[in-house]
Each structure stands twice: as structure tokens, then as C-alpha cells.
Amino acid sequence: MIVDVHGHVSAPSELYAWKAGLLAHRGSHGVRPPTLSDDQLRAAYTAPNASFGDVSHFHHLDTAGVDIQLISPRPYQMMHSENPPRIVEAFTEEVNNVIHRNTQLFPDRFRGIAGLPQTMDLSVEQWIPELRRTVTELGFVGALLNPDPYEGTKVPPPLGDKFWYPLYEALVELDVPAIVHAAGCRAPAREPYSLHFIQEETVAIWSLLSSDVLKDFPELKLIITHGGGAIPYQVGRFLPGGVRSGATPYLDRLRSLYFDTCLYTQNSIELLLDTVGVDRCLFGTEKPGTGSQIDPATGRWFDDIHLLVEDIEWLTVEQRDALLHANAESLFSLRLPVTSERTA
């Protein structure tokens, strides 16, 4: 069994054409979503896609041996910094509805991770009804948490700030994890959105571990994507400060968070596992996505992370099982079939 905790929705082009219309008229022509058929939704997973290396979403999952994938909105599409708020809310709700329909069409392959309408023109409390709807009515098992709803245009409150506490309270009450994953990065910017992700994850960890969040919410489950940004690889810069202050050792604090393996080299995955421990890591690929290109040096897809994990010789059988599925099953309270019957 392989559970991939870092997947994103594949959707018909009509969904994103509707989004383009929302941005063009800013809701003045209404926010009614398009009518998408089940066949259109199925085709988004079964048809070859040029953005995915000219193969389908399911081809990627099947050849990588992924049995269950947790799917969330495509982060760069989430338009949190746009206005008015009603178009952000409308698009977020419809993408979550599409994800739910995917989980109904392919119940043996997908579980839902919710997007939230994180426009800063609304209060945090106004984001929470969509979290409650997706978890309690649609059966979603977690939510994305974007640490930068301004998408690079302003400086948001860091995740250690009490600004975020209402959301943390709701996550704990509902007993679902949040996957920390930035969204877009609007021009003018010095970096592309992929680098923006890494920077925001790095700042998120620094802020959380420098605050009282994990003391105030000891049951809060936070997963940092893309291997935790830069922190696990620059952790030596933070160790001395903990010694000076007499605080809990930094590595112990780091292990209060979870991390996915969405890294595209074996060395980086090994360093992550060695730094935070296999028990704090979840298998994640973001497949198909940024890494869905063939590496000329190996003939593999860059995002064939299962092969990178297989090549780590020091992992025990128990550690591999924990990394590939057991940690995710426990953290997300997943109910999985005894044997996977892949539906493509």
C-alpha cells in the first residue's frame, strides 16, 4: 500500500475558464459555476495531458504504485489575493465540490483535502465554515493552509501569530490535519511560485517553533510540504540559539511537526528522514505536477519518489511501511481497503 499525501486535483479546462471569467468581471455577472459532467471529470484523470509529460494523471499514479492519493486544489490557482471576496469564496467552494465528486467517482483512489477561502478581506472566522462543510458534509480528511494569503503582495501575520488561532481551534475540534502549502506569487516578485513555496514553508516553521502555538494547541497536526522548505537542511543554524536560551532543543521542537517527502533527489529525502525521523514523515509526490518530466540522466520521472525511497538502503521494512502508508493512515485517520482495487 502506498498513500500519497501530496496530490492536487486534475480538472476540466472549463473550470479554469470559469475562473478566468470571474477574474475578468469580478463577479458582476454572477458567480454561478459551470456544469461539469461525470465524463468530463473522469477524462481529466484518464486522458493524456501535455502538462503531465503527455500521459494521464492515472498513468502517473499507476506506474508509481500509488494506491490512495489525497487531492487538494492546485495551489497556484487558488487566487487568495484577488477581490472581491465573493469570487474567492465561489471558486474555492466549487473546486472543493469537484474534489468531492472525484472522491465519489474514484472512491478507491482519492481522499479530499479542502481549500479554504483565505482572502484577507475576510476574517479567519469567515474561512472556517468551508472547512466545516468539507469535513462534516463531504468527508474530507484535512485542509490546505496557505501561510501567505497576500500571495507575495504584502506581509501576512506569521503562523505563530494569534491571528491564526481561530483556524487552529477549528482544526483541533474537527481532528483533521492542515497541510501547510503556499499558493500563488503575484508580480512584481523576485521569485517564481515554486521558490515562493519553499520560502513560505521555511518562514512557517521558524514562526511556529518560535511561538506558543504548539503549546497552546498540543493536538494540532501540521504537515509542512516539500520536505519543510529549507529548515531541515539548514537546521545547524538554529541549534545554537536553543542552547543559548535554554529552550527545548531545536530538533525536539522540529519533531512536533510533520513533513512530506515531496523532494526530487534521494540525498534530500535521506537528509530529511535523518533530521526529523521517519515517524514524522509522510510519503508525498505532488504527482503529476512540477516534477512530471523525465530525467535525461536516469530515464525516470523526477517525481518518481517511490523509486528514490526504494534506493535508500538503510530503511527497515517497518520504516518503509510507516513512510509509505502507515504514518498517513494514522495521522489522517484513513479507512483504507484491505486490498487496493485501482479504478482508472
XYZ file of N, CA, C and O in Angstrom, residues 89-220:
528
model
N -14.422 33.036 -2.593
C -15.277 32.055 -1.938
C -15.942 31.133 -2.954
O -15.992 29.909 -2.760
N -16.442 31.701 -4.053
C -17.140 30.891 -5.053
C -16.204 29.884 -5.711
O -16.552 28.700 -5.876
N -15.002 30.335 -6.074
C -14.069 29.434 -6.736
C -13.592 28.344 -5.770
O -13.525 27.167 -6.132
N -13.302 28.717 -4.534
C -12.867 27.739 -3.540
C -13.932 26.669 -3.324
O -13.637 25.467 -3.309
N -15.165 27.103 -3.159
C -16.246 26.152 -2.915
C -16.426 25.206 -4.088
O -16.593 23.991 -3.905
N -16.364 25.729 -5.314
C -16.578 24.862 -6.472
C -15.416 23.884 -6.666
O -15.636 22.720 -7.024
N -14.184 24.326 -6.444
C -13.061 23.390 -6.548
C -13.211 22.279 -5.504
O -12.977 21.098 -5.799
N -13.623 22.630 -4.294
C -13.863 21.594 -3.287
C -14.983 20.652 -3.708
O -14.911 19.439 -3.470
N -16.014 21.188 -4.350
C -17.091 20.334 -4.845
C -16.582 19.366 -5.911
O -16.981 18.193 -5.950
N -15.705 19.854 -6.792
C -15.124 18.994 -7.823
C -14.275 17.901 -7.177
O -14.332 16.731 -7.576
N -13.476 18.263 -6.182
C -12.673 17.261 -5.478
C -13.586 16.202 -4.855
O -13.312 14.991 -4.942
N -14.677 16.644 -4.235
C -15.618 15.690 -3.637
C -16.179 14.754 -4.697
O -16.264 13.528 -4.468
N -16.547 15.289 -5.847
C -17.067 14.428 -6.909
C -16.000 13.439 -7.378
O -16.316 12.281 -7.692
N -14.754 13.875 -7.406
C -13.673 12.945 -7.759
C -13.605 11.790 -6.772
O -13.399 10.634 -7.159
N -13.751 12.106 -5.479
C -13.689 11.037 -4.477
C -14.878 10.088 -4.599
O -14.771 8.914 -4.201
N -15.998 10.578 -5.128
C -17.153 9.714 -5.350
C -16.999 8.877 -6.606
O -17.403 7.705 -6.647
N -16.424 9.452 -7.640
C -16.202 8.722 -8.889
C -15.104 7.673 -8.746
O -15.165 6.613 -9.379
N -14.102 7.978 -7.924
C -12.950 7.081 -7.753
C -12.715 6.848 -6.260
O -11.688 7.257 -5.709
N -13.636 6.175 -5.586
C -13.536 6.051 -4.124
C -12.348 5.228 -3.648
O -11.945 5.360 -2.485
N -11.801 4.385 -4.509
C -10.642 3.587 -4.116
C -9.319 4.291 -4.377
O -8.261 3.743 -4.063
N -9.374 5.499 -4.942
C -8.132 6.183 -5.290
C -7.903 7.497 -4.565
O -6.750 7.878 -4.329
N -8.979 8.228 -4.219
C -8.813 9.595 -3.742
C -9.501 9.840 -2.394
O -10.554 9.272 -2.105
N -8.874 10.740 -1.618
C -9.499 11.348 -0.445
C -9.328 12.861 -0.594
O -8.349 13.327 -1.190
N -10.246 13.635 -0.038
C -10.263 15.075 -0.258
C -9.500 15.862 0.794
O -9.587 15.579 1.990
N -8.770 16.873 0.327
C -8.126 17.876 1.171
C -8.702 19.232 0.734
O -8.618 19.593 -0.440
N -9.254 19.974 1.656
C -10.013 21.176 1.319
C -9.125 22.386 1.075
O -8.115 22.579 1.762
N -9.528 23.193 0.126
C -9.032 24.557 0.044
C -9.912 25.454 0.900
O -11.096 25.167 1.111
N -9.347 26.530 1.419
C -10.102 27.488 2.226
C -10.101 28.844 1.529
O -9.127 29.192 0.844
N -11.155 29.631 1.690
C -11.244 30.939 1.018
C -10.415 31.981 1.762
O -10.944 32.924 2.350
N -9.098 31.856 1.685
C -8.217 32.631 2.550
C -7.916 34.047 2.047
O -6.785 34.512 2.115
N -8.936 34.743 1.578
C -8.744 36.151 1.262
C -8.626 36.949 2.555
O -9.379 36.726 3.513
N -7.701 37.881 2.583
C -7.511 38.709 3.777
C -8.575 39.793 3.887
O -8.574 40.561 4.850
N -9.501 39.868 2.931
C -10.653 40.758 3.051
C -11.747 40.139 3.912
O -12.764 40.788 4.176
N -11.562 38.886 4.309
C -12.448 38.226 5.254
C -11.675 37.956 6.540
O -10.446 37.902 6.534
N -12.377 37.746 7.612
C -11.730 37.337 8.861
C -11.414 35.849 8.800
O -12.013 35.101 8.009
N -10.511 35.410 9.656
C -10.214 33.982 9.731
C -11.482 33.202 10.070
O -11.721 32.107 9.533
N -12.302 33.753 10.943
C -13.551 33.076 11.308
C -14.431 32.829 10.089
O -15.190 31.840 10.057
N -14.339 33.707 9.078
C -15.159 33.535 7.875
C -14.599 32.485 6.915
O -15.287 32.096 5.974
N -13.382 32.024 7.146
C -12.851 30.920 6.350
C -13.362 29.566 6.848
O -13.401 28.587 6.100
N -13.730 29.533 8.132
C -13.941 28.254 8.807
C -15.206 27.514 8.351
O -15.203 26.273 8.310
N -16.308 28.173 7.983
C -17.466 27.406 7.521
C -17.158 26.462 6.359
O -17.717 25.356 6.306
N -16.268 26.864 5.455
C -15.926 25.958 4.351
C -15.129 24.759 4.848
O -15.286 23.640 4.341
N -14.284 24.970 5.852
C -13.588 23.838 6.472
C -14.604 22.879 7.080
O -14.524 21.657 6.875
N -15.553 23.415 7.832
C -16.551 22.556 8.475
C -17.393 21.820 7.434
O -17.691 20.628 7.580
N -17.798 22.525 6.377
C -18.624 21.891 5.345
C -17.899 20.715 4.709
O -18.464 19.623 4.547
N -16.647 20.930 4.337
C -15.933 19.875 3.607
C -15.642 18.669 4.500
O -15.688 17.525 4.030
N -15.370 18.924 5.777
C -15.054 17.808 6.671
C -16.320 17.078 7.111
O -16.393 15.838 7.050
N -17.324 17.819 7.546
C -18.502 17.180 8.143
C -19.523 16.716 7.109
O -20.256 15.746 7.347
N -19.589 17.393 5.948
C -20.582 17.021 4.938
C -19.980 16.240 3.776
O -20.645 15.362 3.207
N -18.743 16.559 3.400
C -18.141 15.935 2.216
C -17.113 14.863 2.566
O -16.612 14.196 1.664
N -16.806 14.712 3.839
C -15.897 13.650 4.244
C -14.429 13.913 3.979
O -13.620 12.973 3.930
N -14.033 15.179 3.839
C -12.627 15.490 3.604
C -11.814 15.158 4.862
O -12.325 15.208 5.977
N -10.538 14.856 4.652
C -9.702 14.385 5.759
C -8.667 15.413 6.207
O -7.854 15.139 7.098
N -8.683 16.603 5.624
C -7.736 17.649 6.003
C -7.974 18.889 5.170
O -8.926 18.966 4.377
N -7.088 19.885 5.350
C -7.220 21.148 4.624
C -5.842 21.697 4.306
O -4.860 21.421 5.003
N -5.779 22.480 3.228
C -4.583 23.254 2.932
C -4.586 24.520 3.782
O -5.630 25.141 3.980
N -3.398 24.896 4.243
C -3.239 26.151 4.971
C -2.175 26.960 4.232
O -0.998 26.579 4.205
N -2.602 28.053 3.628
C -1.684 28.934 2.906
C -1.148 29.981 3.880
O -1.907 30.825 4.369
N 0.161 29.970 4.184
C 0.691 30.939 5.143
C 0.800 32.356 4.597
O 1.077 33.279 5.355
N 0.574 32.529 3.279
C 0.669 33.861 2.674
C -0.538 34.132 1.782
O -0.450 34.062 0.558
N -1.692 34.457 2.388
C -2.870 34.758 1.559
C -2.684 35.976 0.660
O -3.419 36.125 -0.326
N -1.732 36.854 0.971
C -1.466 38.002 0.106
C -0.729 37.614 -1.166
O -0.591 38.429 -2.079
N -0.241 36.383 -1.242
C 0.475 35.874 -2.426
C 1.629 36.786 -2.841
O 1.827 37.097 -4.013
N 2.387 37.219 -1.841
C 3.591 37.988 -2.099
C 3.405 39.480 -2.238
O 4.391 40.205 -2.391
N 2.186 39.981 -2.166
C 1.944 41.406 -2.381
C 2.067 42.235 -1.107
O 2.277 43.437 -1.167
N 1.901 41.599 0.060
C 2.055 42.255 1.363
C 2.646 41.235 2.321
O 2.807 40.051 1.982
N 2.930 41.670 3.533
C 3.480 40.769 4.546
C 2.343 40.288 5.447
O 1.721 41.099 6.145
N 2.047 38.987 5.469
C 0.961 38.480 6.310
C 1.431 38.220 7.726
O 2.640 38.156 7.995
N 0.510 38.042 8.670
C 0.910 37.617 10.015
C 1.579 36.245 9.942
O 1.099 35.356 9.222
N 2.676 36.038 10.661
C 3.317 34.716 10.651
C 2.431 33.686 11.334
O 1.541 34.036 12.130
N 2.659 32.417 11.057
C 1.788 31.369 11.582
C 1.846 31.257 13.102
O 0.973 30.651 13.709
N 2.858 31.850 13.717
C 2.911 31.867 15.178
C 2.044 32.938 15.808
O 1.890 32.973 17.041
N 1.450 33.803 14.994
C 0.637 34.913 15.496
C -0.762 34.423 15.881
O -1.318 33.508 15.250
N -1.350 35.068 16.880
C -2.690 34.668 17.323
C -3.772 34.963 16.289
O -4.912 34.496 16.442
N -3.419 35.714 15.265
C -4.332 35.909 14.138
C -4.892 34.570 13.655
O -6.067 34.474 13.267
N -4.070 33.512 13.665
C -4.437 32.221 13.106
C -5.162 31.316 14.110
O -5.635 30.233 13.721
N -5.277 31.727 15.356
C -5.787 30.829 16.387
C -7.200 30.296 16.123
O -7.478 29.125 16.424
N -8.133 31.096 15.585
C -9.458 30.515 15.317
C -9.404 29.318 14.368
O -10.162 28.352 14.534
N -8.510 29.383 13.384
C -8.373 28.259 12.449
C -7.770 27.051 13.159
O -8.227 25.914 12.968
N -6.756 27.287 13.988
C -6.153 26.178 14.727
C -7.191 25.516 15.640
O -7.238 24.282 15.755
N -8.011 26.340 16.288
C -9.045 25.784 17.166
C -10.010 24.884 16.384
O -10.384 23.796 16.859
N -10.395 25.316 15.193
C -11.323 24.526 14.383
C -10.680 23.228 13.903
O -11.330 22.173 13.884
N -9.413 23.282 13.524
C -8.711 22.076 13.079
C -8.634 21.046 14.202
O -8.847 19.847 13.984
N -8.344 21.516 15.420
C -8.267 20.610 16.559
C -9.646 20.042 16.879
O -9.809 18.840 17.130
N -10.655 20.903 16.862
C -12.019 20.442 17.149
C -12.462 19.368 16.159
O -13.054 18.352 16.542
N -12.164 19.584 14.875
C -12.562 18.637 13.838
C -11.610 17.454 13.733
O -11.901 16.481 13.039
N -10.458 17.547 14.386
C -9.445 16.488 14.409
C -8.964 16.143 12.998
O -8.900 14.978 12.605
N -8.616 17.194 12.249
C -8.044 16.979 10.918
C -6.733 17.757 10.806
O -6.579 18.829 11.390
N -5.772 17.230 10.068
C -4.509 17.938 9.870
C -4.653 19.071 8.870
O -5.551 19.080 8.015
N -3.723 20.024 8.969
C -3.575 21.051 7.941
C -2.254 20.818 7.224
O -1.227 20.544 7.859
N -2.303 20.910 5.915
C -1.109 20.791 5.079
C -0.672 22.207 4.729
O -1.392 22.943 4.041
N 0.491 22.614 5.235
C 0.986 23.974 5.019
C 1.594 24.054 3.623
O 2.613 23.417 3.333
N 0.945 24.829 2.768
C 1.347 24.914 1.352
C 0.961 26.290 0.837
O -0.214 26.653 0.834
N 1.942 27.082 0.433
C 1.642 28.403 -0.113
C 0.896 28.287 -1.434
O 0.777 27.202 -2.024
N 0.385 29.415 -1.907
C -0.370 29.435 -3.160
C 0.426 30.204 -4.209
O 1.606 29.923 -4.430
N -0.182 31.183 -4.834
C 0.493 31.906 -5.899
C 1.515 32.906 -5.394
O 1.674 33.131 -4.188
N 2.223 33.500 -6.331
C 3.189 34.556 -6.029
C 3.044 35.597 -7.140
O 3.500 35.395 -8.257
N 2.376 36.689 -6.811
C 1.987 37.649 -7.850
C 3.112 38.622 -8.188
O 3.923 38.985 -7.331
N 3.129 39.039 -9.424
C 4.079 40.061 -9.874
C 3.723 41.414 -9.254
O 2.554 41.686 -8.979
N 4.712 42.289 -9.015
C 6.136 42.035 -9.259
C 6.738 41.209 -8.134
O 6.473 41.457 -6.961
N 7.506 40.194 -8.491
C 8.104 39.327 -7.494
C 9.504 38.942 -7.940
O 9.803 38.930 -9.140
N 10.355 38.623 -6.986
C 11.716 38.219 -7.302
C 11.828 36.735 -7.583
O 12.859 36.266 -8.050
N 10.752 35.968 -7.249
C 10.860 34.524 -7.343
C 9.637 33.931 -8.023
O 8.556 34.528 -7.984
N 9.780 32.758 -8.664
C 8.609 32.038 -9.177
C 7.860 31.401 -8.021
O 8.369 31.301 -6.896
N 6.648 30.919 -8.300
C 5.836 30.405 -7.205
C 6.454 29.163 -6.568
O 6.289 28.930 -5.365
N 7.187 28.348 -7.324
C 7.807 27.161 -6.722
C 8.815 27.545 -5.647
O 8.913 26.892 -4.600
N 9.582 28.601 -5.879
C 10.518 29.070 -4.866
C 9.766 29.758 -3.722
O 10.160 29.650 -2.559
N 8.678 30.437 -4.056
C 7.840 31.066 -3.030
C 7.334 30.012 -2.043
O 7.309 30.252 -0.830
N 6.948 28.834 -2.551
C 6.517 27.752 -1.672
C 7.588 27.463 -0.619
O 7.313 27.404 0.590
N 8.815 27.266 -1.089
C 9.902 26.865 -0.198
C 10.185 27.957 0.828
O 10.411 27.680 2.017
N 10.170 29.208 0.386
C 10.412 30.318 1.304
C 9.316 30.396 2.371
O 9.608 30.607 3.567
N 8.073 30.235 1.972
C 6.976 30.321 2.927
C 6.984 29.154 3.910
O 6.662 29.325 5.093
N 7.364 27.969 3.450
C 7.461 26.824 4.360
C 8.571 27.043 5.383
O 8.409 26.706 6.563
N 9.658 27.631 4.935
C 10.775 27.914 5.832
C 10.352 28.904 6.909
O 10.589 28.698 8.108
N 9.712 30.002 6.498
C 9.246 31.003 7.453
C 8.181 30.410 8.377
O 8.139 30.713 9.583
N 7.324 29.546 7.831
C 6.265 28.940 8.641
C 6.852 28.133 9.796
O 6.399 28.252 10.948
N 7.850 27.307 9.502
C 8.461 26.503 10.565
C 9.121 27.407 11.596
O 8.936 27.232 12.809
N 9.908 28.372 11.122
C 10.584 29.280 12.052
C 9.562 29.948 12.970
O 9.747 30.020 14.191
N 8.464 30.432 12.395
C 7.460 31.148 13.180
C 6.777 30.236 14.180
O 6.604 30.586 15.352
N 6.370 29.044 13.738
C 5.677 28.124 14.627
C 6.551 27.714 15.806
O 6.097 27.666 16.951
N 7.821 27.419 15.533
C 8.710 26.935 16.587
C 9.210 28.065 17.481
O 9.774 27.801 18.549
N 8.996 29.305 17.054
C 9.378 30.459 17.872
C 8.190 31.021 18.648
O 8.308 32.073 19.268
N 7.079 30.326 18.601
C 5.847 30.824 19.213
C 5.318 29.808 20.220
O 5.931 28.767 20.462
N 4.127 30.115 20.758
C 3.469 29.208 21.700
C 2.387 28.360 21.039
O 1.617 27.680 21.735
N 2.312 28.368 19.710
C 1.217 27.674 19.027
C 1.139 26.208 19.440
O 0.068 25.695 19.801
N 2.249 25.507 19.385
C 2.215 24.073 19.648
C 2.108 23.753 21.136
O 1.809 22.614 21.491
N 2.310 24.748 21.989
C 1.997 24.602 23.411
C 0.512 24.851 23.646
O -0.144 24.144 24.418
N -0.011 25.872 22.973
C -1.424 26.211 23.142
C -2.338 25.194 22.461
O -3.499 25.025 22.874
N -1.826 24.528 21.414
C -2.618 23.542 20.669
C -1.796 22.257 20.520
O -1.345 21.912 19.428
N -1.603 21.523 21.610
C -0.750 20.331 21.538
C -1.287 19.237 20.623
O -0.526 18.362 20.199
N -2.568 19.278 20.296
C -3.159 18.268 19.417
C -3.224 18.737 17.961
O -3.745 18.013 17.105
N -2.698 19.915 17.678
C -2.711 20.441 16.315
C -1.747 19.644 15.440
O -0.588 19.436 15.801
